[in-house]
CSV table of C-alpha atoms in Angstrom, one decimal:
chain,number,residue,atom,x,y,z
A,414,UNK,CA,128.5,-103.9,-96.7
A,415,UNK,CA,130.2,-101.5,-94.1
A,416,UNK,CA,133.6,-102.8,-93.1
A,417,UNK,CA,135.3,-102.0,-89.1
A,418,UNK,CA,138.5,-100.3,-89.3
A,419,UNK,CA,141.4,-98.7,-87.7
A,420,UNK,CA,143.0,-95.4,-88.5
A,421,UNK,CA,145.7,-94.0,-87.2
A,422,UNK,CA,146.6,-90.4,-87.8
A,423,UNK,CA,149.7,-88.6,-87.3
A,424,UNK,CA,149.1,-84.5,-87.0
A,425,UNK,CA,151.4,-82.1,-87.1
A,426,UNK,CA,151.1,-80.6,-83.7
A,427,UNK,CA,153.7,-77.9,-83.8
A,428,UNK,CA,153.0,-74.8,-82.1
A,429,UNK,CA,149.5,-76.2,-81.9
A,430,UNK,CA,148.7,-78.0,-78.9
A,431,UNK,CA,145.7,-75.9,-77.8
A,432,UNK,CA,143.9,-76.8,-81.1
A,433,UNK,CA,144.0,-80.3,-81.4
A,434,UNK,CA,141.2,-80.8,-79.8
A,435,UNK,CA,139.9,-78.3,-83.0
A,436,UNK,CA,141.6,-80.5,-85.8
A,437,UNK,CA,140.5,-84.4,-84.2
A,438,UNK,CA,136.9,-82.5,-84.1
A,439,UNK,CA,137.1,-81.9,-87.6
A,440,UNK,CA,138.5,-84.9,-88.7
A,441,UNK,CA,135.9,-86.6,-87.1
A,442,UNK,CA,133.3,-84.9,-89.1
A,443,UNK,CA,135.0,-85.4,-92.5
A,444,UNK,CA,134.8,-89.5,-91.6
A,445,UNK,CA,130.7,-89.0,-91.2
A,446,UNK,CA,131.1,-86.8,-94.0
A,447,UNK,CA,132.4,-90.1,-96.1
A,448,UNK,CA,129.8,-92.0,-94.4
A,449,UNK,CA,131.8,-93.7,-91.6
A,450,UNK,CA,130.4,-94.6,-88.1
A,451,UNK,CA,132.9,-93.5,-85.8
A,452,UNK,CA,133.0,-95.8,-82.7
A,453,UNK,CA,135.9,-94.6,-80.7
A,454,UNK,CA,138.0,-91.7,-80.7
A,455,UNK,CA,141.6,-91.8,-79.3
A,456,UNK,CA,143.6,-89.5,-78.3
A,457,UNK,CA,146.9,-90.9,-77.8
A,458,UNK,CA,149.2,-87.7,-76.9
A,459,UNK,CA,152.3,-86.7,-78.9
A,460,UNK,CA,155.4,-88.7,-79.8
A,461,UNK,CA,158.7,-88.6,-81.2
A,462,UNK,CA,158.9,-89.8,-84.9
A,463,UNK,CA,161.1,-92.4,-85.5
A,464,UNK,CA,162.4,-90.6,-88.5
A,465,UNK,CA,162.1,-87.0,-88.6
A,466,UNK,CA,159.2,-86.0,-91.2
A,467,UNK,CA,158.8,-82.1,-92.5
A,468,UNK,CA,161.4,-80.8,-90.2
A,469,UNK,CA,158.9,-82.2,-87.4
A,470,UNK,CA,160.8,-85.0,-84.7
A,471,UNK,CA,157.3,-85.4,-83.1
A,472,UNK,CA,153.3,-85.5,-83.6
A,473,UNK,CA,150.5,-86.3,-81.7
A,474,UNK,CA,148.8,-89.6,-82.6
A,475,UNK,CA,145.2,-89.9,-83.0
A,476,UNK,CA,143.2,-93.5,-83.5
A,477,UNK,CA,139.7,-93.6,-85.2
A,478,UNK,CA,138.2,-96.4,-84.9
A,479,UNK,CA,134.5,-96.8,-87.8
A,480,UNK,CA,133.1,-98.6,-89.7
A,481,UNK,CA,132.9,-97.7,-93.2
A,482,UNK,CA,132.2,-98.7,-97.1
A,483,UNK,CA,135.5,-100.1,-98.1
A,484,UNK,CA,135.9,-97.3,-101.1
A,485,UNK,CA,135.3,-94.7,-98.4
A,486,UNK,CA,139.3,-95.5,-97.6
A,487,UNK,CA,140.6,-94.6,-100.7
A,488,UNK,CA,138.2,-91.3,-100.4
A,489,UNK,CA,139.5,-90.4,-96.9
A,490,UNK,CA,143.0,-90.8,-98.1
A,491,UNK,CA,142.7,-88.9,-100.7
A,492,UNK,CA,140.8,-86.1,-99.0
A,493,UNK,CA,143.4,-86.4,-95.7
A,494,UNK,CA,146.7,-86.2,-98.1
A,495,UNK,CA,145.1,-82.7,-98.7
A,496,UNK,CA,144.7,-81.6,-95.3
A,497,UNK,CA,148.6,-79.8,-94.0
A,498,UNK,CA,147.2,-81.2,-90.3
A,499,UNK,CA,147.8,-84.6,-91.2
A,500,UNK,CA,151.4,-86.0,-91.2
A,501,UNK,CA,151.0,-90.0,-92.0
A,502,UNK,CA,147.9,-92.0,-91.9
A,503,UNK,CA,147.4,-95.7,-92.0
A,504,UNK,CA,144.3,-98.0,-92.4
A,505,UNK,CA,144.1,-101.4,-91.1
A,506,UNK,CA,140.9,-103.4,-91.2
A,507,UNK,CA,139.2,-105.2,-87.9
A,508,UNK,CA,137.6,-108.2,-87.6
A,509,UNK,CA,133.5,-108.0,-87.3
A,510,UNK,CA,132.4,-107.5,-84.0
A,511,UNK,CA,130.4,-110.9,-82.4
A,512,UNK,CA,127.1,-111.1,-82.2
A,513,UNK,CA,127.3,-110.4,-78.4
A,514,UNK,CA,129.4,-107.4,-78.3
A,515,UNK,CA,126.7,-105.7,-80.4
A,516,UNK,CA,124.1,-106.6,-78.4
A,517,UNK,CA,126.1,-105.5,-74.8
């Protein structure tokens, strides 16, 4: 049974900017690739860090929103540790939607 969830991605955007649009395109596919249903992408500009993280003081913030298999978590973190893009990601899961948002 497919779970909704948050994810919100940190990436390191340094020197960059012009190909974010390039690295929140391919994380998008590697969630389908893991067999998510990505709902909503957003794109929530850069930010300071409140601690500084690889030399970097800021990132740009992405927030997936999908629903998923719950083991497909552990195999997006695992696969996103990997990827030098991503500085910090965290998983939280959402409540079902309600019968009538699905049918809106």
């Amino acid at each position: 049974m497919n779970k909704r969830y948050e994810a919100l991605l940190a990436l390191d955007a340094r020197g960059k900017e012009e190909t974010i649009k390039d690295a929140v395109e391919r994380l998008e596919k590697t969630f389908k690739a893991e067999g998510a249903a990505v709902e909503q992408v957003q794109r929530l500009e850069k930010r300071d860090l409140a601690y500084e993280l690889k030399k970097l003081s800021s990132a740009y913030f992405v927030n997936f929103i999908f629903a998923a298999d719950p083991q497909a978590i552990t195999k997006l973190r695992a696969k996103l540790k990997l990827d030098e893009s991503v500085l910090l990601q965290n998983y939280l899961q959402l409540p079902a939607k309600k019968a009538a948002e699905v049918a809106a």
